[in-house]
PDB file of C-alpha atoms in Angstrom:
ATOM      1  CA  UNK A   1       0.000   0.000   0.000  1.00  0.00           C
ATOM      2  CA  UNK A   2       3.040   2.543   0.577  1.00  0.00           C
ATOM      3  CA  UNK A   3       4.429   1.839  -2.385  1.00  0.00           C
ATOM      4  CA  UNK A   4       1.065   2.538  -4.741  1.00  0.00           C
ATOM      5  CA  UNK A   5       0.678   5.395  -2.564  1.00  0.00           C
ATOM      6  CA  UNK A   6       4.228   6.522  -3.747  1.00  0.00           C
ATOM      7  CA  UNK A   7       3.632   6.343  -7.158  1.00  0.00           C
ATOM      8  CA  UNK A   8       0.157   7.524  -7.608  1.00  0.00           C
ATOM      9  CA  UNK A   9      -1.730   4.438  -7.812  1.00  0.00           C
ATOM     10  CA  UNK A  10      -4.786   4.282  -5.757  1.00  0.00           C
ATOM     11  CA  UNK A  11      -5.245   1.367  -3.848  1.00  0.00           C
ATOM     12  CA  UNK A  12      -7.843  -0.958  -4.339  1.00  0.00           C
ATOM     13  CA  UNK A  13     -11.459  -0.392  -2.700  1.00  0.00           C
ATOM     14  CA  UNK A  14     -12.698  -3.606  -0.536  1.00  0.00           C
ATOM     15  CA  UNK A  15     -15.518  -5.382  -2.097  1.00  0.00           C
ATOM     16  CA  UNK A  16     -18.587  -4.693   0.219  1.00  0.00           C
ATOM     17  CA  UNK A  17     -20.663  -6.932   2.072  1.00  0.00           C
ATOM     18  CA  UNK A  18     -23.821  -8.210   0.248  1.00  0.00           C
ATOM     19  CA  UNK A  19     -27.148  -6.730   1.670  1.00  0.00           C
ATOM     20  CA  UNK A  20     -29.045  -9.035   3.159  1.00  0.00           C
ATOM     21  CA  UNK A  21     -32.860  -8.294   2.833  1.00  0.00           C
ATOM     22  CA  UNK A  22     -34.469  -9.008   6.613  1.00  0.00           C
ATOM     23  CA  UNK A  23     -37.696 -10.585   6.853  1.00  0.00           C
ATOM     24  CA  UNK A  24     -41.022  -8.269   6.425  1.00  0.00           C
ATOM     25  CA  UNK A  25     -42.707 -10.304   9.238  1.00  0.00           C
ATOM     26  CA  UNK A  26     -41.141  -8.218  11.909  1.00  0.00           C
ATOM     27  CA  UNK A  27     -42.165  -4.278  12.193  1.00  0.00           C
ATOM     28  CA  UNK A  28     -38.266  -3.945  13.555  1.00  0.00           C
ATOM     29  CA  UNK A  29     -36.842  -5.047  10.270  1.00  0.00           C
ATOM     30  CA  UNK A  30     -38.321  -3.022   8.150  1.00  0.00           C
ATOM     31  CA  UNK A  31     -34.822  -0.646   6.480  1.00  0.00           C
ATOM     32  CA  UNK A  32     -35.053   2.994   6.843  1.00  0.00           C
ATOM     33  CA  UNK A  33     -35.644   5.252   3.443  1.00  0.00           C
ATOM     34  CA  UNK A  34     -32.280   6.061   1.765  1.00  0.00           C
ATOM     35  CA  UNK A  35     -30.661   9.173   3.889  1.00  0.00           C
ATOM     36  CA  UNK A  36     -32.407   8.427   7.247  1.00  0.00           C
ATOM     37  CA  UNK A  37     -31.195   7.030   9.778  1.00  0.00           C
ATOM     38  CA  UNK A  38     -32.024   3.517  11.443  1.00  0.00           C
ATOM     39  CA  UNK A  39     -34.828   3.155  13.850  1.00  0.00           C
ATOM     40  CA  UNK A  40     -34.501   1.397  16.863  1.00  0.00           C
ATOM     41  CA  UNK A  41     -35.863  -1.798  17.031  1.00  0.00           C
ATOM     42  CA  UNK A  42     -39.565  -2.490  17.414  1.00  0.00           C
ATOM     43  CA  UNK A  43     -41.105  -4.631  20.111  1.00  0.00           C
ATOM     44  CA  UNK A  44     -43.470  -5.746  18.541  1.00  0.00           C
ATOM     45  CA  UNK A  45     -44.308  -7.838  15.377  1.00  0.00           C
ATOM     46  CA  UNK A  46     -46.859  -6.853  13.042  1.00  0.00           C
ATOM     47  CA  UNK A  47     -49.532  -9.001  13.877  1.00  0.00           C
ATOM     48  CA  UNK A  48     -49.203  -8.334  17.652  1.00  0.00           C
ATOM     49  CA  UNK A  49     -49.616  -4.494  16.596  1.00  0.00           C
ATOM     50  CA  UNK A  50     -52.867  -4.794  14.836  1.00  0.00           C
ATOM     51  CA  UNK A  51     -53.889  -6.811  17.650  1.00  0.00           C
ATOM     52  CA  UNK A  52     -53.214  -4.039  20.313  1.00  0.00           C
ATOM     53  CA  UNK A  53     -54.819  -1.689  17.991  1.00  0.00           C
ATOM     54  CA  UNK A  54     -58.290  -3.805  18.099  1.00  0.00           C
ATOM     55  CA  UNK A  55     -58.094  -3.951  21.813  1.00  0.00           C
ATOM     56  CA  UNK A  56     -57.325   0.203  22.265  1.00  0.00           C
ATOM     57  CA  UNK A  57     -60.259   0.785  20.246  1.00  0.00           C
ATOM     58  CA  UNK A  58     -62.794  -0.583  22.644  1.00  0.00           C
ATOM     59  CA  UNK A  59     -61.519   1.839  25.582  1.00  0.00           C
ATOM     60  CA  UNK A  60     -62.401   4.778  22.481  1.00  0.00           C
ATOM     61  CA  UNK A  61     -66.231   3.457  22.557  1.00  0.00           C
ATOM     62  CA  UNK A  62     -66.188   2.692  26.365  1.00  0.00           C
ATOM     63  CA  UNK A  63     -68.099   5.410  28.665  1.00  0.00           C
ATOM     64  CA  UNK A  64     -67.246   6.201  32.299  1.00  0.00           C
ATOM     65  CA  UNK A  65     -69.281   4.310  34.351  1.00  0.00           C
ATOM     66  CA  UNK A  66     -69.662   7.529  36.536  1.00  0.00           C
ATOM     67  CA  UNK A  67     -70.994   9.898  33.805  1.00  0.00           C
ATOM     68  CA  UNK A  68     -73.328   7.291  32.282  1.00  0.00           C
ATOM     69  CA  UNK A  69     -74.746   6.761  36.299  1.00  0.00           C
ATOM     70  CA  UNK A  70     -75.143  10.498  36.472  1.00  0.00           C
ATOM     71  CA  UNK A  71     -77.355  10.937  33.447  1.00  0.00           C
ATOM     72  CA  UNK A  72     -74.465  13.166  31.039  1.00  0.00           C
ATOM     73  CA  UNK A  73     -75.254  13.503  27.915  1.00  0.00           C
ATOM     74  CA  UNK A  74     -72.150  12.448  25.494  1.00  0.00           C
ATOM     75  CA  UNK A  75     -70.575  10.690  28.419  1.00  0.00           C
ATOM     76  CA  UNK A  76     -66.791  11.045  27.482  1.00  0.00           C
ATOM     77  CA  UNK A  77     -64.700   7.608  26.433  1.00  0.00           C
ATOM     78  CA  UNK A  78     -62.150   6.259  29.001  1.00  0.00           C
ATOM     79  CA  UNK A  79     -59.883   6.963  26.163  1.00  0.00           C
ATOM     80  CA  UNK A  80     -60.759  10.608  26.415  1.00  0.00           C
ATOM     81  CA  UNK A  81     -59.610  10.555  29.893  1.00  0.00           C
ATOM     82  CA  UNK A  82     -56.531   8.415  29.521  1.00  0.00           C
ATOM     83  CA  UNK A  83     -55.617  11.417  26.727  1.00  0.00           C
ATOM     84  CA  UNK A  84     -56.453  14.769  28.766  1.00  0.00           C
ATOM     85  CA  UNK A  85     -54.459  12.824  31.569  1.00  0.00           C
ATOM     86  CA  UNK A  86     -51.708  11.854  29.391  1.00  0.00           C
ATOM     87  CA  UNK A  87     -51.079  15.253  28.060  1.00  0.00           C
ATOM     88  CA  UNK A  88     -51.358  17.451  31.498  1.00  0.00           C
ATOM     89  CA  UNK A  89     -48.727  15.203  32.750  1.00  0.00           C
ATOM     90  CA  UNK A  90     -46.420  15.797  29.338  1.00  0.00           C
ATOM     91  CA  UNK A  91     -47.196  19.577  30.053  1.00  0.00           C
ATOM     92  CA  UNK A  92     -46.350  19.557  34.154  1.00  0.00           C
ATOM     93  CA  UNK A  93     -42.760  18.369  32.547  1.00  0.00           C
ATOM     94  CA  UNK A  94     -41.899  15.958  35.731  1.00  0.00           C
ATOM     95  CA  UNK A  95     -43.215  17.963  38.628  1.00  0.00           C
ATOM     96  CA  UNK A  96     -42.637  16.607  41.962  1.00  0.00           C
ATOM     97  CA  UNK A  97     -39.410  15.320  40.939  1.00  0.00           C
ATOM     98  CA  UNK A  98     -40.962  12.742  38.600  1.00  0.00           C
ATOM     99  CA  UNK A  99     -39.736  11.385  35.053  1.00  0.00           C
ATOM    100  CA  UNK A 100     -41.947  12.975  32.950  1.00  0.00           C
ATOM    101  CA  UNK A 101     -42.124  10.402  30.050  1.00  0.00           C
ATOM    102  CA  UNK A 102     -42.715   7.860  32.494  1.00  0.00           C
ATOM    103  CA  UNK A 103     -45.693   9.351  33.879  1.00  0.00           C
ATOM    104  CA  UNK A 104     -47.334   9.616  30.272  1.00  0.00           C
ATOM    105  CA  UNK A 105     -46.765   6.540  29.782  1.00  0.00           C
ATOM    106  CA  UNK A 106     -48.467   5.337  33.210  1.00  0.00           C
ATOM    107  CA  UNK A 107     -51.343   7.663  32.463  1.00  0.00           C
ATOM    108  CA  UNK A 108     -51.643   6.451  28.779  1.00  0.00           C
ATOM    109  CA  UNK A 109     -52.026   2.589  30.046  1.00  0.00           C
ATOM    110  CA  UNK A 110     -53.529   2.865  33.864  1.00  0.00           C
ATOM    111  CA  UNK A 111     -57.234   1.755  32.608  1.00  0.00           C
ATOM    112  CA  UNK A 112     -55.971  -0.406  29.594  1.00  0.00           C
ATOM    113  CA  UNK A 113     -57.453  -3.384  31.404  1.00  0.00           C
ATOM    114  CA  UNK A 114     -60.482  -1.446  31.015  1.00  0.00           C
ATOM    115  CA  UNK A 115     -61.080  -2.911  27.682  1.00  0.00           C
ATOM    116  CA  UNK A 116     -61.608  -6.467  28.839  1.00  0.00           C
ATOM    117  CA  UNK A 117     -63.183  -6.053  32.212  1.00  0.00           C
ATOM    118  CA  UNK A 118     -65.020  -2.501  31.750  1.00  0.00           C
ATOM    119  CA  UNK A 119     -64.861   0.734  33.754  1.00  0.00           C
ATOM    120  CA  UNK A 120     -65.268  -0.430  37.719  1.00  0.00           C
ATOM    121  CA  UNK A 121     -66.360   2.099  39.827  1.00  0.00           C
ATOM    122  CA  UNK A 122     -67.055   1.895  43.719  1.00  0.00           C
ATOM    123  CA  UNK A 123     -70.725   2.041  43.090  1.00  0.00           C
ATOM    124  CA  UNK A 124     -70.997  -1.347  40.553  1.00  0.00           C
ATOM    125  CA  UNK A 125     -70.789  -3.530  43.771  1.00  0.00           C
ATOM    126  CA  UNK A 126     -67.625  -4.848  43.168  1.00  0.00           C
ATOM    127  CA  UNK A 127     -64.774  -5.072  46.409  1.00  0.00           C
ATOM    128  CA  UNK A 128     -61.433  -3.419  45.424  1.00  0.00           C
ATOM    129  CA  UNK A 129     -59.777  -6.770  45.822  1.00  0.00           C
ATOM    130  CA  UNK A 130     -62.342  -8.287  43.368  1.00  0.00           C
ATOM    131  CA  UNK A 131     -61.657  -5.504  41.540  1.00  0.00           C
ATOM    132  CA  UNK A 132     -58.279  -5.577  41.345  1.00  0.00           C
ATOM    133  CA  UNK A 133     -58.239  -9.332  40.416  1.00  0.00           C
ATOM    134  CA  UNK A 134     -60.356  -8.960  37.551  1.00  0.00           C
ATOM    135  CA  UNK A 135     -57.994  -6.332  35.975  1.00  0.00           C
ATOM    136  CA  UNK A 136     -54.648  -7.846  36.925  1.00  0.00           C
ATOM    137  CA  UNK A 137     -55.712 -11.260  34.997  1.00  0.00           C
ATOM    138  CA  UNK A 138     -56.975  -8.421  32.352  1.00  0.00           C
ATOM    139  CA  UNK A 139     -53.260  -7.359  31.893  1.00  0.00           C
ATOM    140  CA  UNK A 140     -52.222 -10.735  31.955  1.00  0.00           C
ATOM    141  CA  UNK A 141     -54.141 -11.619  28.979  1.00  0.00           C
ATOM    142  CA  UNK A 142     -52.930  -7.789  27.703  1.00  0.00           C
ATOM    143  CA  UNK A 143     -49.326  -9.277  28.227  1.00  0.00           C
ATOM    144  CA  UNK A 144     -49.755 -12.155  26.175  1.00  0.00           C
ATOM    145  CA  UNK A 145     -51.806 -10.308  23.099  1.00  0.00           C
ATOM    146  CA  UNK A 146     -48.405  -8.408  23.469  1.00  0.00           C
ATOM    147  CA  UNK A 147     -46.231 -11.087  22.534  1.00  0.00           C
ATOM    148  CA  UNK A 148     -44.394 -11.503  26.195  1.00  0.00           C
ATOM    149  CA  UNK A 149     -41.638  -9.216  25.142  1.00  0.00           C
ATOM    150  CA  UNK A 150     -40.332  -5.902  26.173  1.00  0.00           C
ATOM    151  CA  UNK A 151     -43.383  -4.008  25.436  1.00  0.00           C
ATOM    152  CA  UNK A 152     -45.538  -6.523  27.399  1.00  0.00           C
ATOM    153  CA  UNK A 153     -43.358  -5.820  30.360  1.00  0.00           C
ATOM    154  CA  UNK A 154     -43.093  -2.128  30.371  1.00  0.00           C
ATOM    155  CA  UNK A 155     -47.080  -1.947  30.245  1.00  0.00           C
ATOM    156  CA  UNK A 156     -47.338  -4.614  32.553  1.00  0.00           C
ATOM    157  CA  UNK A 157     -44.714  -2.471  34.982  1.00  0.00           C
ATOM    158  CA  UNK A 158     -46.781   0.831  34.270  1.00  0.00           C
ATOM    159  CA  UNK A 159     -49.589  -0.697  35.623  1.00  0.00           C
ATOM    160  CA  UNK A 160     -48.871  -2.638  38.925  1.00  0.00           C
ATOM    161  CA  UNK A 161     -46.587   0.292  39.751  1.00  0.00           C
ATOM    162  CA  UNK A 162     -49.799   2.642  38.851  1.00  0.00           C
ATOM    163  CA  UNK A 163     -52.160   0.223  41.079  1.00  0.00           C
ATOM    164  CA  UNK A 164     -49.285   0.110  44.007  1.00  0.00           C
ATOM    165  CA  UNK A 165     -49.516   3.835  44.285  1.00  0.00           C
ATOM    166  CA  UNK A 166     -45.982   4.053  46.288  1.00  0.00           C
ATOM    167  CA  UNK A 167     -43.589   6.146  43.172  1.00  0.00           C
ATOM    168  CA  UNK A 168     -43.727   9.682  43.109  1.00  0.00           C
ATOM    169  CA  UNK A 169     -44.533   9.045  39.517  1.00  0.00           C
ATOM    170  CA  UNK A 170     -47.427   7.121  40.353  1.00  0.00           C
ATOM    171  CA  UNK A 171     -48.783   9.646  43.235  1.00  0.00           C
ATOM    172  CA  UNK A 172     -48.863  12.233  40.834  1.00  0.00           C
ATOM    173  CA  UNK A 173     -50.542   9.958  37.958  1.00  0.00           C
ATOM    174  CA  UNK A 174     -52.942   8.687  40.594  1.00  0.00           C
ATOM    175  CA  UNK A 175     -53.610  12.802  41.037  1.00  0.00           C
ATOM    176  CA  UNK A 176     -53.914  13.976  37.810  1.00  0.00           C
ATOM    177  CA  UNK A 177     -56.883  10.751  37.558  1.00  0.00           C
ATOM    178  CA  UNK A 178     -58.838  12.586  39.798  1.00  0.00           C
ATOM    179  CA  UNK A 179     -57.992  16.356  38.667  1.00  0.00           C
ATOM    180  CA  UNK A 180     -59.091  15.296  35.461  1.00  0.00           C
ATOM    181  CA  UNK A 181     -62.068  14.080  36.784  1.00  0.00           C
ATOM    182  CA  UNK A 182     -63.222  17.360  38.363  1.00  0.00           C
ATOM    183  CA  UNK A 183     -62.313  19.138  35.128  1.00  0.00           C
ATOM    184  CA  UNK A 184     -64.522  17.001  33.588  1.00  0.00           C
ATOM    185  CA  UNK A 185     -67.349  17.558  36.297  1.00  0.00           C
ATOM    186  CA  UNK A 186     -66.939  20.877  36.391  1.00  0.00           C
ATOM    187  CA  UNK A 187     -67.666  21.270  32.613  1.00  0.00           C
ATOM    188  CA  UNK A 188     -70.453  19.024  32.381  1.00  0.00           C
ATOM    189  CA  UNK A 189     -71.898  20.384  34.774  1.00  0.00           C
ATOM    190  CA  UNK A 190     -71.939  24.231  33.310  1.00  0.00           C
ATOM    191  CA  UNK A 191     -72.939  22.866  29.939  1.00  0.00           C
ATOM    192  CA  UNK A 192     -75.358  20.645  31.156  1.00  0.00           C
ATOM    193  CA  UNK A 193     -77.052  22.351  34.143  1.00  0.00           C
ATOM    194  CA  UNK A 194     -76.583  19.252  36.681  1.00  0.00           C
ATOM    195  CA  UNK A 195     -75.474  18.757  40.115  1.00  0.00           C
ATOM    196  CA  UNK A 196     -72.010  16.638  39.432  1.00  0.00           C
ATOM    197  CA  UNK A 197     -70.500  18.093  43.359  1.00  0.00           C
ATOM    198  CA  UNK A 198     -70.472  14.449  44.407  1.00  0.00           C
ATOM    199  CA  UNK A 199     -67.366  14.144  42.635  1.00  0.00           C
ATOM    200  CA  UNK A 200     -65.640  16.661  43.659  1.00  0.00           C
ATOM    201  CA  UNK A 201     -66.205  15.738  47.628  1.00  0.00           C
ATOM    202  CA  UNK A 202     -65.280  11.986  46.422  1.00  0.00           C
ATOM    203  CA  UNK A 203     -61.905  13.703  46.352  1.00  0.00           C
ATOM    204  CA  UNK A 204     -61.451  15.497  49.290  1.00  0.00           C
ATOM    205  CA  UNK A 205     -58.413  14.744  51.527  1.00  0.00           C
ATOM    206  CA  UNK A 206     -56.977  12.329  48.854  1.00  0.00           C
ATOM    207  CA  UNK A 207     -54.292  14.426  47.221  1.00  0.00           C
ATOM    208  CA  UNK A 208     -51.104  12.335  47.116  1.00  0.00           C
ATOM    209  CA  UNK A 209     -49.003  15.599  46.002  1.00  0.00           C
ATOM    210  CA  UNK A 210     -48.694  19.672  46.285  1.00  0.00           C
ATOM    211  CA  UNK A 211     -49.068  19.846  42.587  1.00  0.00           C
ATOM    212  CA  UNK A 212     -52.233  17.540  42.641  1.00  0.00           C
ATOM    213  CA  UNK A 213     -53.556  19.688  45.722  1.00  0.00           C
ATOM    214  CA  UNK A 214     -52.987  22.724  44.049  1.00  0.00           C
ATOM    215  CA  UNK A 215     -54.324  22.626  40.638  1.00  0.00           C
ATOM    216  CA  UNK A 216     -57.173  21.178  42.691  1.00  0.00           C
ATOM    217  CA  UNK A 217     -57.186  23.981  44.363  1.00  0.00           C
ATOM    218  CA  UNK A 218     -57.997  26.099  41.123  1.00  0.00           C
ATOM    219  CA  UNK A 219     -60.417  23.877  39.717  1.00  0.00           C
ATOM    220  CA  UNK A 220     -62.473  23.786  43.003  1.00  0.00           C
ATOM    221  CA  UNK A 221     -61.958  27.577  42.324  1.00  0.00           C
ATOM    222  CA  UNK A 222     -62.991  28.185  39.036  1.00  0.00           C
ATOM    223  CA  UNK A 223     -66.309  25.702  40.223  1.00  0.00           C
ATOM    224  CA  UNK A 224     -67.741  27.341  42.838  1.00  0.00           C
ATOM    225  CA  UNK A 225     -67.560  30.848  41.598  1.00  0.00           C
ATOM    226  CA  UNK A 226     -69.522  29.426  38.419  1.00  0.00           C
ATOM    227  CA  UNK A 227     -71.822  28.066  40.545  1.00  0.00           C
ATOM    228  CA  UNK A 228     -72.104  31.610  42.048  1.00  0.00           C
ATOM    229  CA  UNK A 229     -72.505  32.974  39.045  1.00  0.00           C
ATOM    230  CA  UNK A 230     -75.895  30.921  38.186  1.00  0.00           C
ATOM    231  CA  UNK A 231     -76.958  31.236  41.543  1.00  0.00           C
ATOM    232  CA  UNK A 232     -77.113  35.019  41.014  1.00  0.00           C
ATOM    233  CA  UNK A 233     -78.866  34.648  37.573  1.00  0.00           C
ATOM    234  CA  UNK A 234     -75.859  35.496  35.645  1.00  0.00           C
ATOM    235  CA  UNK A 235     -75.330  32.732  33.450  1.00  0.00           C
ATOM    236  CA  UNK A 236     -78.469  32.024  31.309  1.00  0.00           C
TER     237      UNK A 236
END
């Protein structure tokens, strides 16, 4: 090589490796356009996607229990609630000293069980024990649609750690459940002219954390002075 590089002569380029062309069964082998660069691999196979898909549908057609009880009209979707209380915790940006991304992640999958065993509430008659059984074989059989990999695992993990309530990350998820229930009965109850305060006392003394408590604080607020407000005949 010294000596071609002495006189001139460019030294031969190695032949490359032959491509290989993965398999198209896998969602993790599919190659990256020309110019991009190489995604990490997927946990899940194609077939195991589609079948999570099917199953996060039904929580987009499942009502909370509570609403539908209370006579709302347009009862909101547990997926609805699952999103509002995904994307508060993305916008708190790990208050209380809490990974952010894993709280959107524990808010994004803390009723997925939802789907098989439908929204439980403390007025259905069922004990939390029983009701805690029925969802932890639900993400059992989540688990499995899931393939029993990595992905299985992490929203397995989510969950028990949601249900166990000890994290920070999981006292503030467990908070922003019942903030964004409040919201929720707040506004249904100025649009639709009901008495929803029931669940608003439901969550007296149960803030877990000084951010829960205090945007509680503010909702409560912003509740009672509507409530004023129609009391005095201003809002017709």
């Amino acid at each position: 090589e010294m000596l071609r590089a002495a006189r001139g002569v460019a030294a031969p380029r190695p032949t490359p490796a032959p491509l290989r062309r993965p398999p198209r069964a896998n969602l993790a082998d599919m190659s990256p356009a020309a110019g991009e660069p190489a995604s990490p691999p997927a946990r899940l196979s194609a077939a195991e996607a589609v079948d999570f898909l099917q199953l996060l549908e039904k929580l987009k057609h499942l009502k909370r229990t509570g609403w539908v009880r209370s006579g709302v009209a347009g009862a909101e979707s547990v997926a609805d609630h699952s999103f509002r209380m995904a994307t508060l915790a993305l916008a708190l940006g790990g208050a209380e000293g809490t990974d952010a991304m894993r709280c959107v992640k524990m808010a994004l999958v803390h009723d997925v069980a939802e789907a098989l065993v439908g929204d439980i509430t403390p007025h259905c008659g069922v004990s939390d024990e029983e009701k805690h059984r029925r969802e932890a074989e639900a993400m059992a059989q989540i688990a499995s649609l899931l393939g029993g990999g990595a992905a299985a695992e992490e929203v397995s993990l989510l969950w028990h750690e949601y249900e166990q309530g000890q994290t920070a990350e999981a006292k503030l998820v467990k908070d922003l459940d019942k903030l964004e229930m409040i919201a929720q009965a707040s506004e249904y109850e100025q649009a639709q002219g009901m008495d929803l305060s029931g669940f608003f006392r439901s969550t007296q003394g149960k803030w877990r954390t000084q951010t829960g408590g205090a945007i509680a604080e503010e909702v409560t607020r912003r509740y009672e002075a509507h409530k004023a407000q129609r009391a005095d005949g201003g809002d017709e």
